[in-house]
Each structure stands twice: as C-alpha cells, then as structure tokens.
Short mmCIF file of C-alpha atoms and ligand atoms in Angstrom, two decimals:
data_model
loop_
_atom_site.label_atom_id
_atom_site.label_comp_id
_atom_site.label_asym_id
_atom_site.label_seq_id
_atom_site.Cartn_x
_atom_site.Cartn_y
_atom_site.Cartn_z
CA UNK Y 1 -2.11 -27.24 0.59
CA UNK Y 2 -4.86 -28.81 0.05
CA UNK Y 3 -8.80 -27.80 2.18
CA UNK Y 4 -9.95 -29.57 5.02
CA UNK Y 5 -12.50 -31.16 3.04
CA UNK Y 6 -10.26 -32.68 0.92
CA UNK Y 7 -7.51 -33.12 3.93
CA UNK Y 8 -10.21 -35.32 5.36
CA UNK Y 9 -11.35 -37.03 3.48
CA UNK Y 10 -8.19 -38.60 2.42
CA UNK Y 11 -7.66 -39.62 5.80
CA UNK Y 12 -10.97 -40.42 5.99
CA UNK Y 13 -9.89 -43.10 2.94
CA UNK Y 14 -6.18 -43.70 3.90
CA UNK Y 15 -4.88 -42.36 0.60
CA UNK Y 16 -3.01 -40.24 3.00
CA UNK Y 17 -1.81 -40.24 6.46
CA UNK Y 18 -1.60 -37.27 9.44
CA UNK Y 19 1.78 -37.39 9.70
CA UNK Y 20 2.39 -37.24 5.85
CA UNK Y 21 -0.06 -34.17 5.92
CA UNK Y 22 2.10 -32.81 8.71
CA UNK Y 23 5.70 -33.57 7.16
CA UNK Y 24 4.43 -32.19 4.35
CA UNK Y 25 3.31 -28.61 6.15
CA UNK Y 26 6.78 -28.61 7.65
CA UNK Y 27 8.50 -28.85 5.13
CA UNK Y 28 6.82 -26.71 3.67
CA UNK Y 29 7.83 -24.37 6.43
CA UNK Y 30 11.14 -25.40 5.75
CA UNK Y 31 11.83 -24.15 2.60
CA UNK Y 32 9.43 -20.75 3.38
CA UNK Y 33 10.26 -19.62 6.43
CA UNK Y 34 14.33 -17.99 5.05
CA UNK Y 35 11.89 -15.71 2.41
CA UNK Y 36 8.53 -15.45 4.74
CA UNK Y 37 9.65 -15.32 8.40
CA UNK Y 38 5.72 -15.99 9.37
CA UNK Y 39 6.61 -18.23 12.91
CA UNK Y 40 8.34 -17.22 15.65
CA UNK Y 41 8.36 -20.30 16.92
CA UNK Y 42 7.70 -24.06 14.91
CA UNK Y 43 7.12 -27.05 16.46
CA UNK Y 44 7.88 -29.90 14.64
CA UNK Y 45 7.52 -31.97 16.86
CA UNK Y 46 4.72 -31.80 19.09
CA UNK Y 47 3.32 -31.50 15.63
CA UNK Y 48 4.48 -35.17 15.09
CA UNK Y 49 2.72 -36.28 17.99
CA UNK Y 50 0.07 -35.01 17.26
CA UNK Y 51 -0.22 -35.96 14.05
CA UNK Y 52 0.71 -39.99 15.54
CA UNK Y 53 -2.31 -39.52 17.54
CA UNK Y 54 -4.90 -39.23 14.23
CA UNK Y 55 -3.14 -42.07 12.61
CA UNK Y 56 -3.93 -44.34 15.67
CA UNK Y 57 -7.30 -43.50 15.93
CA UNK Y 58 -7.92 -43.64 12.28
CA UNK Y 59 -5.85 -47.07 12.52
CA UNK Y 60 -7.85 -48.49 15.46
CA UNK Y 61 -11.28 -47.31 13.27
CA UNK Y 62 -12.17 -44.45 15.52
CA UNK Y 63 -14.38 -41.64 13.84
CA UNK Y 64 -12.03 -38.19 13.76
CA UNK Y 65 -13.28 -35.12 13.99
CA UNK Y 66 -12.86 -32.92 10.74
CA UNK Y 67 -9.99 -31.09 12.22
CA UNK Y 68 -8.55 -34.28 12.71
CA UNK Y 69 -4.83 -34.38 11.27
CA UNK Y 70 -4.80 -30.50 9.70
CA UNK Y 71 -2.02 -28.69 10.53
CA UNK Y 72 -2.81 -25.41 11.38
CA UNK Y 73 -0.90 -21.85 13.09
CA UNK Y 74 -1.63 -19.99 16.23
CA UNK Y 75 -0.99 -16.53 16.35
CA UNK Y 76 1.94 -16.05 19.42
CA UNK Y 77 -0.67 -13.83 21.58
CA UNK Y 78 -2.49 -17.21 22.19
CA UNK Y 79 -0.99 -18.88 25.39
CA UNK Y 80 -0.17 -22.88 24.63
CA UNK Y 81 1.36 -24.50 27.86
CA UNK Y 82 4.51 -25.77 27.12
CA UNK Y 83 5.68 -23.58 24.59
CA UNK Y 84 6.98 -20.59 24.55
CA UNK Y 85 4.14 -17.94 24.05
CA UNK Y 86 6.03 -13.97 23.04
CA UNK Y 87 3.71 -11.74 21.53
CA UNK Y 88 6.53 -10.83 19.37
CA UNK Y 89 7.64 -8.73 22.34
CA UNK Y 90 11.04 -8.86 24.28
CA UNK Y 91 9.60 -8.29 27.69
CA UNK Y 92 7.54 -12.36 27.11
CA UNK Y 93 10.78 -14.02 25.41
CA UNK Y 94 11.56 -16.59 28.02
CA UNK Y 95 7.45 -16.72 28.95
CA UNK Y 96 6.69 -20.33 28.81
CA UNK Y 97 2.33 -20.44 29.88
CA UNK Y 98 1.64 -22.88 32.32
CA UNK Y 99 -1.51 -23.36 31.02
CA UNK Y 100 -3.50 -23.86 27.98
CA UNK Y 101 -5.87 -20.96 26.15
CA UNK Y 102 -9.18 -22.43 25.15
CA UNK Y 103 -9.03 -21.68 21.57
CA UNK Y 104 -5.94 -24.82 21.14
CA UNK Y 105 -7.24 -27.10 23.72
CA UNK Y 106 -10.64 -26.96 21.24
CA UNK Y 107 -8.49 -27.31 18.71
CA UNK Y 108 -5.79 -30.13 20.07
CA UNK Y 109 -9.65 -32.24 21.96
CA UNK Y 110 -10.44 -32.52 18.02
CA UNK Y 111 -7.10 -33.51 16.92
CA UNK Y 112 -5.53 -30.50 14.75
CA UNK Y 113 -2.01 -30.45 14.72
CA UNK Y 114 -0.34 -27.08 15.67
CA UNK Y 115 3.04 -26.08 13.23
CA UNK Y 116 3.82 -23.16 15.22
CA UNK Y 117 3.44 -20.14 16.40
CA UNK Y 118 3.00 -17.37 14.16
CA UNK Y 119 5.11 -13.80 13.84
CA UNK Y 120 2.77 -10.38 14.98
CA UNK Y 121 3.06 -7.22 15.65
CA UNK Y 122 4.37 -6.37 19.20
CA UNK Y 123 1.26 -7.20 21.50
CA UNK Y 124 -1.10 -7.49 18.12
CA UNK Y 125 -0.44 -3.55 18.16
CA UNK Y 126 0.03 -2.36 14.48
CA UNK Y 127 -1.11 -3.07 10.80
CA UNK Y 128 2.42 -4.24 9.13
CA UNK Y 129 4.04 -7.12 11.49
CA UNK Y 130 7.22 -5.06 11.25
CA UNK Y 131 6.82 -4.08 14.89
CA UNK Y 132 7.52 -7.21 15.96
CA UNK Y 133 10.72 -7.59 18.53
CA UNK Y 134 11.83 -10.48 16.58
CA UNK Y 135 11.61 -10.29 12.85
CA UNK Y 136 10.06 -8.99 10.27
CA UNK Y 137 7.06 -10.89 7.86
CA UNK Y 138 7.29 -10.96 4.24
CA UNK Y 139 3.71 -11.12 1.97
CA UNK Y 140 3.90 -14.09 0.19
CA UNK Y 141 2.25 -12.79 -3.20
CA UNK Y 142 5.86 -9.62 -3.49
CA UNK Y 143 8.66 -10.56 -0.75
CA UNK Y 144 9.14 -6.20 -0.64
CA UNK Y 145 5.80 -5.67 0.98
CA UNK Y 146 4.49 -5.94 4.28
CA UNK Y 147 1.61 -8.92 5.05
CA UNK Y 148 -0.30 -6.21 7.17
CA UNK Y 149 -0.67 -6.29 10.51
CA UNK Y 150 -1.07 -7.63 13.31
CA UNK Y 151 -1.83 -11.23 13.06
CA UNK Y 152 0.37 -10.67 9.42
CA UNK Y 153 2.21 -14.06 10.69
CA UNK Y 154 -1.18 -16.03 10.15
CA UNK Y 155 -1.67 -14.44 7.08
CA UNK Y 156 1.10 -15.17 5.36
CA UNK Y 157 1.21 -18.84 6.91
CA UNK Y 158 -1.39 -19.84 5.21
CA UNK Y 159 -1.57 -17.69 2.00
CA UNK Y 160 1.46 -19.04 1.77
CA UNK Y 161 0.78 -22.49 1.91
CA UNK Y 162 2.93 -23.27 5.29
CA UNK Y 163 -0.06 -24.66 6.81
CA UNK Y 164 -4.48 -25.20 6.13
CA UNK Y 165 -6.05 -22.36 8.63
CA UNK Y 166 -4.13 -20.56 11.25
CA UNK Y 167 -6.39 -18.46 13.91
CA UNK Y 168 -5.30 -14.47 14.66
CA UNK Y 169 -6.70 -11.75 16.88
CA UNK Y 170 -8.49 -8.80 15.89
CA UNK Y 171 -8.74 -5.55 17.76
CA UNK Y 172 -9.87 -3.68 15.53
CA UNK Y 173 -8.95 -4.95 12.20
CA UNK Y 174 -5.85 -7.16 12.50
CA UNK Y 175 -7.62 -10.38 11.46
CA UNK Y 176 -9.39 -8.51 8.53
CA UNK Y 177 -6.73 -6.45 6.66
CA UNK Y 178 -4.13 -8.73 6.61
CA UNK Y 179 -6.12 -11.06 4.83
CA UNK Y 180 -6.99 -8.49 2.84
CA UNK Y 181 -3.15 -7.47 1.46
CA UNK Y 182 -2.49 -11.59 2.04
CA UNK Y 183 -5.04 -12.95 -0.68
CA UNK Y 184 -6.70 -15.12 1.80
CA UNK Y 185 -9.96 -15.35 3.96
CA UNK Y 186 -10.25 -13.92 7.56
CA UNK Y 187 -13.08 -13.37 9.31
CA UNK Y 188 -13.62 -11.09 13.14
CA UNK Y 189 -16.78 -13.48 15.04
CA UNK Y 190 -19.04 -11.18 17.47
CA UNK Y 191 -17.76 -9.85 20.70
CA UNK Y 192 -17.63 -12.69 22.84
CA UNK Y 193 -18.62 -16.07 20.49
CA UNK Y 194 -14.78 -16.84 20.41
CA UNK Y 195 -13.16 -17.51 24.58
CA UNK Y 196 -10.40 -15.25 25.26
CA UNK Y 197 -8.99 -17.22 28.19
CA UNK Y 198 -5.01 -17.28 27.04
CA UNK Y 199 -5.52 -14.87 24.96
CA UNK Y 200 -3.08 -12.14 25.45
CA UNK Y 201 -5.23 -9.23 26.33
CA UNK Y 202 -4.46 -5.96 23.97
CA UNK Y 203 -7.48 -4.10 24.50
CA UNK Y 204 -10.09 -6.45 26.65
CA UNK Y 205 -13.11 -4.32 24.97
CA UNK Y 206 -12.31 -4.84 21.39
CA UNK Y 207 -10.17 -8.19 21.20
CA UNK Y 208 -11.59 -11.34 19.01
CA UNK Y 209 -9.91 -14.53 18.02
CA UNK Y 210 -10.59 -15.41 14.12
CA UNK Y 211 -10.17 -17.50 11.82
CA UNK Y 212 -7.87 -17.56 8.38
CA UNK Y 213 -8.29 -20.09 5.87
CA UNK Y 214 -8.04 -20.51 1.71
CA UNK Y 215 -11.36 -20.65 1.66
CA UNK Y 216 -14.75 -19.43 3.14
CA UNK Y 217 -14.96 -23.35 4.17
CA UNK Y 218 -11.76 -23.41 5.59
CA UNK Y 219 -12.17 -20.16 7.73
CA UNK Y 220 -16.13 -21.36 8.64
CA UNK Y 221 -15.01 -24.67 9.56
CA UNK Y 222 -12.48 -23.92 11.87
CA UNK Y 223 -14.42 -20.59 13.44
CA UNK Y 224 -17.18 -23.42 14.49
CA UNK Y 225 -14.50 -25.84 16.16
CA UNK Y 226 -13.01 -22.66 18.38
CA UNK Y 227 -16.49 -20.56 19.21
CA UNK Y 228 -19.08 -20.94 21.91
CA UNK Y 229 -19.42 -20.05 25.54
CA UNK Y 230 -16.90 -21.08 27.95
CA UNK Y 231 -16.86 -19.52 32.64
CA UNK Y 232 -13.28 -18.99 32.19
CA UNK Y 233 -14.05 -15.66 30.10
CA UNK Y 234 -16.92 -13.61 31.73
CA UNK Y 235 -17.81 -12.14 28.08
CA UNK Y 236 -18.25 -15.39 27.30
CA UNK Y 237 -21.77 -15.36 25.05
CA UNK Y 238 -23.95 -18.57 25.81
CA UNK Y 239 -25.25 -19.58 22.05
CA UNK Y 240 -25.46 -22.43 19.71
CA UNK Y 241 -23.17 -22.53 17.03
CA UNK Y 242 -24.30 -23.60 14.13
CA UNK Y 243 -22.66 -25.70 11.42
CA UNK Y 244 -22.19 -23.08 8.83
CA UNK Y 245 -21.43 -25.09 5.55
CA UNK Y 246 -24.98 -26.90 6.58
CA UNK Y 247 -26.71 -23.41 4.59
CA UNK Y 248 -23.57 -22.77 1.86
CA UNK Y 249 -25.30 -22.20 -1.47
CA UNK Y 250 -24.00 -21.56 -4.70
CA UNK Y 251 -26.10 -18.11 -5.10
CA UNK Y 252 -27.59 -15.84 -3.04
CA UNK Y 253 -31.18 -16.66 -4.54
CA UNK Y 254 -32.60 -19.75 -2.89
CA UNK Y 255 -33.80 -18.58 0.50
CA UNK Y 256 -35.46 -14.81 0.21
CA UNK Y 257 -33.98 -11.80 -1.28
CA UNK Y 258 -30.91 -11.03 1.08
CA UNK Y 259 -30.42 -7.16 1.26
CA UNK Y 260 -26.16 -5.60 0.92
CA UNK Y 261 -26.18 -1.94 2.15
CA UNK Y 262 -23.29 -0.50 1.07
CA UNK Y 263 -21.54 1.91 3.12
CA UNK Y 264 -21.02 5.36 1.07
CA UNK Y 265 -19.07 7.24 3.44
CA UNK Y 266 -16.57 4.28 2.50
CA UNK Y 267 -15.87 5.12 -0.67
CA UNK Y 268 -14.19 8.57 -1.41
CA UNK Y 269 -11.30 10.39 0.04
CA UNK Y 270 -8.42 8.06 0.69
CA UNK Y 271 -9.56 5.20 -1.02
CA UNK Y 272 -7.19 3.43 -4.14
CA UNK Y 273 -8.86 3.88 -7.35
CA UNK Y 274 -8.10 0.03 -7.94
CA UNK Y 275 -9.49 -1.23 -4.68
CA UNK Y 276 -12.98 0.71 -5.45
CA UNK Y 277 -13.38 -0.94 -8.99
CA UNK Y 278 -12.23 -4.07 -7.35
CA UNK Y 279 -14.96 -3.73 -4.55
CA UNK Y 280 -17.69 -2.33 -7.01
CA UNK Y 281 -17.23 -4.41 -9.53
CA UNK Y 282 -17.79 -7.27 -6.30
CA UNK Y 283 -21.00 -5.60 -5.52
CA UNK Y 284 -22.30 -5.93 -9.21
CA UNK Y 285 -21.52 -9.43 -8.63
CA UNK Y 286 -23.36 -10.17 -5.72
CA UNK Y 287 -26.05 -8.19 -7.21
CA UNK Y 288 -25.96 -10.69 -10.00
CA UNK Y 289 -26.34 -13.20 -7.08
CA UNK Y 290 -28.75 -12.46 -6.28
CA UNK Y 291 -28.88 -9.64 -3.64
CA UNK Y 292 -30.85 -6.36 -3.12
CA UNK Y 293 -27.98 -3.81 -3.69
CA UNK Y 294 -29.07 -0.69 -1.53
CA UNK Y 295 -27.03 2.32 -0.54
CA UNK Y 296 -26.32 3.15 3.29
CA UNK Y 297 -25.01 6.33 5.15
CA UNK Y 298 -23.42 5.53 8.48
CA UNK Y 299 -22.26 9.15 8.88
CA UNK Y 300 -20.36 8.26 12.20
CA UNK Y 301 -18.90 5.45 10.97
CA UNK Y 302 -15.27 8.08 10.26
CA UNK Y 303 -15.50 9.33 14.22
CA UNK Y 304 -13.89 4.94 14.83
CA UNK Y 305 -10.53 5.92 14.19
CA UNK Y 306 -10.07 8.77 16.74
CA UNK Y 307 -12.15 7.54 19.07
CA UNK Y 308 -10.94 3.64 18.61
CA UNK Y 309 -7.00 5.47 19.46
CA UNK Y 310 -8.82 6.12 22.63
CA UNK Y 311 -10.33 3.46 23.52
CA UNK Y 312 -7.51 1.20 22.90
CA UNK Y 313 -4.40 2.26 24.08
CA UNK Y 314 -6.71 3.52 27.53
CA UNK Y 315 -7.07 -0.29 27.50
CA UNK Y 316 -3.64 -1.34 26.91
CA UNK Y 317 -2.18 1.09 29.26
CA UNK Y 318 -4.16 -1.18 31.90
CA UNK Y 319 -3.47 -4.31 30.40
CA UNK Y 320 0.28 -3.91 30.40
CA UNK Y 321 0.31 -3.10 33.79
CA UNK Y 322 1.23 -6.28 34.60
CA UNK Y 323 4.60 -6.54 32.88
CA UNK Y 324 7.07 -4.94 35.67
CA UNK Y 325 9.57 -7.80 36.12
CA UNK Y 326 7.77 -9.36 38.99
CA UNK Y 327 5.42 -11.68 37.04
CA UNK Y 328 6.15 -12.49 33.36
CA UNK Y 329 9.52 -12.73 31.24
CA UNK Y 330 12.35 -9.79 30.93
CA UNK Y 331 13.66 -8.60 34.58
CA UNK Y 332 16.17 -6.53 34.44
CA UNK Y 333 19.03 -7.02 36.86
CA UNK Y 334 21.40 -5.03 39.08
CA UNK Y 335 18.70 -2.28 40.02
CA UNK Y 336 19.19 -0.57 42.58
CA UNK Y 337 15.69 -0.22 44.04
CA UNK Y 338 12.10 -1.93 43.02
CA UNK Y 339 10.90 1.47 40.93
CA UNK Y 340 14.23 1.41 38.73
CA UNK Y 341 13.48 -2.54 38.33
CA UNK Y 342 10.49 -1.93 36.91
CA UNK Y 343 10.95 0.96 34.83
CA UNK Y 344 14.15 -0.18 33.03
CA UNK Y 345 12.38 -3.34 32.81
CA UNK Y 346 9.16 -1.53 31.02
CA UNK Y 347 12.52 0.70 28.86
CA UNK Y 348 13.45 -1.78 27.89
CA UNK Y 349 11.42 -4.88 27.41
CA UNK Y 350 8.34 -3.31 25.19
CA UNK Y 351 8.86 -1.82 21.39
CA UNK Y 352 8.50 1.41 20.24
CA UNK Y 353 4.80 1.58 19.23
CA UNK Y 354 4.09 -0.32 22.45
CA UNK Y 355 5.11 2.43 24.36
CA UNK Y 356 3.14 5.09 22.82
CA UNK Y 357 0.50 3.25 23.03
CA UNK Y 358 1.27 2.94 26.98
CA UNK Y 359 2.01 6.31 27.34
CA UNK Y 360 -1.42 7.95 25.61
CA UNK Y 361 -3.78 5.16 26.75
CA UNK Y 362 -2.01 6.96 30.58
CA UNK Y 363 -2.43 10.34 29.20
CA UNK Y 364 -6.13 9.85 28.03
CA UNK Y 365 -6.83 8.29 31.45
CA UNK Y 366 -5.13 10.38 33.42
CA UNK Y 367 -7.81 12.46 36.36
CA UNK Y 368 -8.55 15.06 34.59
CA UNK Y 369 -8.52 13.74 31.00
CA UNK Y 370 -10.66 11.12 31.71
CA UNK Y 371 -13.74 13.16 30.51
CA UNK Y 372 -12.39 14.79 27.78
CA UNK Y 373 -10.88 11.85 25.69
CA UNK Y 374 -11.62 8.64 27.24
CA UNK Y 375 -15.69 9.11 28.25
CA UNK Y 376 -15.67 11.05 25.02
CA UNK Y 377 -14.70 8.29 22.66
CA UNK Y 378 -17.33 6.07 24.19
CA UNK Y 379 -19.91 8.06 23.75
CA UNK Y 380 -18.67 8.14 20.11
CA UNK Y 381 -18.68 4.24 20.19
CA UNK Y 382 -22.36 4.86 20.98
CA UNK Y 383 -23.07 6.14 18.65
CA UNK Y 384 -21.48 4.42 15.71
CA UNK Y 385 -22.67 1.56 17.52
CA UNK Y 386 -26.65 3.46 16.40
CA UNK Y 387 -25.73 4.42 12.72
CA UNK Y 388 -24.55 0.28 12.45
CA UNK Y 389 -28.32 -0.40 14.37
CA UNK Y 390 -29.85 2.04 11.52
CA UNK Y 391 -28.46 0.53 8.56
CA UNK Y 392 -29.44 -3.18 10.24
CA UNK Y 393 -32.92 -1.82 10.57
CA UNK Y 394 -32.24 -2.08 6.32
CA UNK Y 395 -30.29 -4.50 5.57
CA UNK Y 396 -28.97 -8.08 6.23
CA UNK Y 397 -25.02 -7.75 6.36
CA UNK Y 398 -23.30 -4.04 4.67
CA UNK Y 399 -20.22 -4.31 2.34
CA UNK Y 400 -17.02 -1.88 2.94
CA UNK Y 401 -13.48 -2.41 1.02
CA UNK Y 402 -11.37 -4.13 3.40
CA UNK Y 403 -8.51 -1.61 3.80
CA UNK Y 404 -7.87 1.85 1.75
CA UNK Y 405 -4.97 -0.09 -0.07
CA UNK Y 406 -3.05 -3.45 -1.62
CA UNK Y 407 -0.23 -4.29 0.97
CA UNK Y 408 2.36 -1.88 1.20
CA UNK Y 409 6.68 -1.99 0.97
CA UNK Y 410 8.22 -2.48 3.89
CA UNK Y 411 9.58 0.54 5.52
CA UNK Y 412 6.93 2.76 4.21
CA UNK Y 413 5.08 2.98 7.18
CA UNK Y 414 7.32 3.02 10.00
CA UNK Y 415 8.09 6.25 11.23
CA UNK Y 416 4.18 7.86 10.29
CA UNK Y 417 2.27 6.19 13.07
CA UNK Y 418 -0.84 8.22 11.64
CA UNK Y 419 -0.73 7.37 8.23
CA UNK Y 420 0.38 3.38 9.32
CA UNK Y 421 -2.92 3.35 12.04
CA UNK Y 422 -5.35 5.15 8.81
CA UNK Y 423 -5.19 1.35 7.65
CA UNK Y 424 -7.87 0.29 9.78
CA UNK Y 425 -10.02 3.12 8.63
CA UNK Y 426 -12.71 0.28 7.92
CA UNK Y 427 -12.19 -2.44 9.59
CA UNK Y 428 -12.14 -0.64 13.43
CA UNK Y 429 -15.73 0.67 13.80
CA UNK Y 430 -17.32 -3.75 13.86
CA UNK Y 431 -14.81 -4.12 16.51
CA UNK Y 432 -16.09 -0.93 18.33
CA UNK Y 433 -19.58 -1.99 17.77
CA UNK Y 434 -19.06 -5.69 18.41
CA UNK Y 435 -19.90 -7.00 14.71
CA UNK Y 436 -19.16 -9.67 13.49
CA UNK Y 437 -16.51 -9.08 9.82
CA UNK Y 438 -15.28 -11.37 7.05
CA UNK Y 439 -12.52 -10.05 4.67
CA UNK Y 440 -12.16 -12.00 1.36
CA UNK Y 441 -9.72 -11.56 -1.76
CA UNK Y 442 -12.01 -9.74 -4.56
CA UNK Y 443 -9.00 -8.63 -7.14
CA UNK Y 444 -5.96 -7.75 -7.34
CA UNK Y 445 -4.14 -4.19 -8.42
CA UNK Y 446 -1.34 -3.64 -11.01
CA UNK Y 447 1.08 -5.13 -9.27
CA UNK Y 448 -0.50 -8.09 -8.70
CA UNK Y 449 -1.63 -7.44 -4.84
CA UNK Y 450 -4.25 -8.46 -3.69
CA UNK Y 451 -7.24 -7.11 -2.77
CA UNK Y 452 -10.12 -7.83 0.09
CA UNK Y 453 -13.86 -7.10 0.22
CA UNK Y 454 -14.83 -6.67 3.78
CA UNK Y 455 -19.07 -8.16 4.62
CA UNK Y 456 -20.03 -6.69 7.95
CA UNK Y 457 -22.87 -8.49 10.03
CA UNK Y 458 -25.80 -8.06 12.43
CA UNK Y 459 -24.43 -9.82 15.94
CA UNK Y 460 -23.83 -13.43 16.00
CA UNK Y 461 -24.57 -13.96 12.05
CA UNK Y 462 -21.89 -15.15 11.60
CA UNK Y 463 -23.89 -17.64 9.11
CA UNK Y 464 -25.09 -15.11 6.73
CA UNK Y 465 -21.26 -13.72 6.23
CA UNK Y 466 -20.46 -17.20 5.30
CA UNK Y 467 -23.33 -17.49 2.96
CA UNK Y 468 -22.79 -14.32 1.19
CA UNK Y 469 -19.19 -15.23 1.31
CA UNK Y 470 -19.26 -18.48 -0.21
CA UNK Y 471 -21.71 -17.59 -2.83
CA UNK Y 472 -19.32 -14.61 -3.69
CA UNK Y 473 -16.18 -16.71 -4.03
CA UNK Y 474 -17.85 -20.20 -5.92
CA UNK Y 475 -18.72 -17.02 -8.39
CA UNK Y 476 -15.63 -15.89 -8.60
CA UNK Y 477 -11.47 -17.49 -8.72
CA UNK Y 478 -9.86 -15.37 -7.12
CA UNK Y 479 -9.35 -17.75 -4.76
CA UNK Y 480 -7.79 -19.93 -6.36
CA UNK Y 481 -4.47 -18.34 -7.31
CA UNK Y 482 -1.61 -18.72 -5.93
CA UNK Y 483 1.46 -16.61 -4.60
CA UNK Y 484 5.03 -17.92 -6.84
CA UNK Y 485 7.13 -18.91 -3.68
N1 LIG A 501 -4.11 -1.92 13.96
C1 LIG A 501 -4.68 -1.72 14.73
C2 LIG A 501 -3.92 -1.21 16.46
O1 LIG A 501 -2.28 -1.73 15.67
C3 LIG A 501 -5.18 -2.99 15.10
C4 LIG A 501 -5.04 -3.87 15.56
C5 LIG A 501 -5.58 -5.20 16.27
O2 LIG A 501 -6.76 -5.16 15.45
N2 LIG A 501 -5.05 -6.27 16.69
O3 LIG A 501 -4.38 -1.18 17.40
#
C-alpha cells in the first residue's frame, strides 16, 4: 500500500475516498490471509464505518488529521472495546474488553481505520509468533519462515501490504526483531512515552507499545499520534511530543556532527556473517552521510539476556496470576472445588511457553531464591544501564545488528527455547535500560531474507533516532523492495 502521506494527499484532493482505501486493504487481507495468517480478527464492518466517517468529514469540508482514513493493524494484546482481545491465548478466547486502550482511542480520535487485530506469540512471549494458540503467521518474504515475534502478525501485515502501518508491543525485542525479519521499520519508544493503558501486561517494567511502518516516516507519524502523557498509566511521562518528521533531512551533515557508536560486543560469536557484512556496510554508509563513527564497549551488554529471563518471567508470573477462571475469559467447568477450578483453568488455558515462564518466575521470586535470582538480576540491570550511560557520554546514537540471524524456518527452534531466546540478544538490553530503539532494513541475505539494523538512542531522543534512520533510508533502497506474494 502507499505511504501515509501519499494516501493523505489522495484523500484531501478527493482522488480517492477512505472507503476505497479501506476496501483495498480488506481485499488484500482476504487475498493474502490464507497464506500469511497475520490477523486473528478482521474488523471489516467497523473499518468501513470508520472510513465512511472520514469521508463524511471530507465531504463537509472539514480538515482531517494525517492518520484519518489510514488502514491500521493492532496487535491483539491491546484492548479494543467490543472486539475480541485474545493475546493469542485460549485463556482469553472469549474475552471482549469493555473499554478501549489509550493507543487505539487516540488512533480512532485521529480518524485511523482499524482493519483487524494481529497475531502474536501467546501473551507476547516468544520470538517467532509460533506460540500463538490459534495460528502460525508466515513471513511474507518466504512463507516457510517465521515473521519473528512476538509482534509477528503486525510486522507481516505491514510487509505484505495488508495495512499501511500497525502497532506492536516490545518487552525484549518484539517490535524490532519481527521488523528485522520482515524487512520493515519498527520502533520501541522510551519507556513511558506511550501509554500502556489497555495493553495486556507481560512484564510491566519493560513493556512498551510502538509503531511498524514500511518507511521511517510512516513509523514516525504513527508514533507521534500514540505518544504522550496519560493519567491512566502511572508510568506515563509528562513530555511534549515533537513532530519527528519536521527535521528530516537526506544527510547527517546539516546539524553538526552526529556521533554514532558501534557496540563491539554485538559483533562476533553467534552473529551470522551475512548480517555482520550488511551492518558493517550500513555503518560505512552512515559515515559517508556525515556521521562520526566511534567504537564503543558495553561490557555488560551480554548479561542482558540472562537477567531478562529472570526479570521478565518474574513480572509475568505476577501479571498472569489474574487469569484464574474467575475474572476473565476461560473457566473450566465441573471443577469439584475452587482450587481445582483455578488449576484446571490455567492448565488448559495457557500454552507451554507461558507455563514455562510462570514456573521460572514463580521460582525466582520464591522465598530463599529471591536474593539469588531476582535481586541479582535487578543489580545486573543497573550495570547494563550504566554501560549505556557511559556510552552516551561519548556518542549520540548506538548501532548494532537487530538480530543475530535473518528469519529462520518455522519449527526450527520450537523445541529449543534457549536458541529461541538468543534472538533477542541485541534488543533486550535496550528494554532493560528503558531506551528507545529502532530497526530498519539494511540488506538481504542469499535467500532473499531481510536484514535489520538497530539504532539505540538516549532517553526521549526518538527524534534523533528517526533522523539517522531517515537519512540512511533515503541513501539506500532496501525499503523499496517488496515481497512477491
Ligand atoms: N522474545 C522475548 C520474549 O519472549 C521478547 C518478547 C517481547 O518483546 N514481548 O520474552
């Protein structure tokens, strides 16, 4: 599909109606879903209603917002009033939220058109979207490969052109890694920039909602629309949201030297050589665009993964305690007492990966182990944060590969959780430190699978990340390639 700005122009000039644009997305969804399985629910009727409302505004001569009439996919862990929100879990199979999450409310207020709810790993736990209880999403570039995860449905939907942009959530890499695997742009904002009211919690000290787009500009426009203070989220930051696109320039020379640090620890063992080559080339390109390149060491970066796999499951085990057959969704019938209703509901409602996380988390938080695991992991988290703080004394932006490999084959890692967890080696430290990170296409491997470049910014410097990403994108044409579906 065309970009947000192109579609906006077509709407304003009355070359096309919002209903026509929405219908294009719905037709694409109908044609591609048998192959891609990106959506858990398609909300065609509501989408067309929203589109008609935009057309009525245009007909009445009213001004419309930049997102009005733009088809958007929403990850199915964000509550949408009156529309199922399953988190790709059996335990929420029949859950229909009685309220709207802040992000979707903001989008609807801007006139955006939600075309459906996208597939994910159950409760956003995973890196391949294979742990969804309902369906496995395919990578649009090669249907036998995974789209990454956990926001794999949102990434595949944008890459396949089923919608223009989409929302994902990122706890340890779930926006950036699928963006990398699907050849699109994905941004995880600073912790607290986007309200999480209505986002089903996974690990509350790490979760953030963020945008997917085919281009940096599309992602930047979407982030601006969803960011900002919300009194309903106690971690929400009171900050002004800039127009990120206002300062876009095709190079990095105009605004004084921008210093980019290459994290040495992310190159080496475990990194695919094609990925390494593509990222190294991208760094040269950034230099050619005017950036000053520095080599930076973050020695504690590699402890991110082990500490994350204590912290995230611990928080998840607490957050998921609420699914007990009483308040939400599934309840197993015919239990002889309350305890057996709890346990049977949870035993049948949760999938294997979710159960694994609950067990790890419950263990790590239990008396006698708390100090050895959870507290220790939190201390390591502080050290990782310090590494970033030191790095940002010398540079403005950090660069790494987004993921160690390109998209792998479906089924390849499902029986080996550890190798699945390794996917997020480069993205997890960013969540632990609450920083913004973006992934954008920087090449393709020999199988034609996209490679992602990760840029990491200082707290609340999404503007800088977008600028660097935009300049790189303009100098390359990776974003122009499209999967042949
Ligand atoms: N793959 C990581 C996990 O399984 C990250 C998931 C996420 O960011 N939601 O926890």
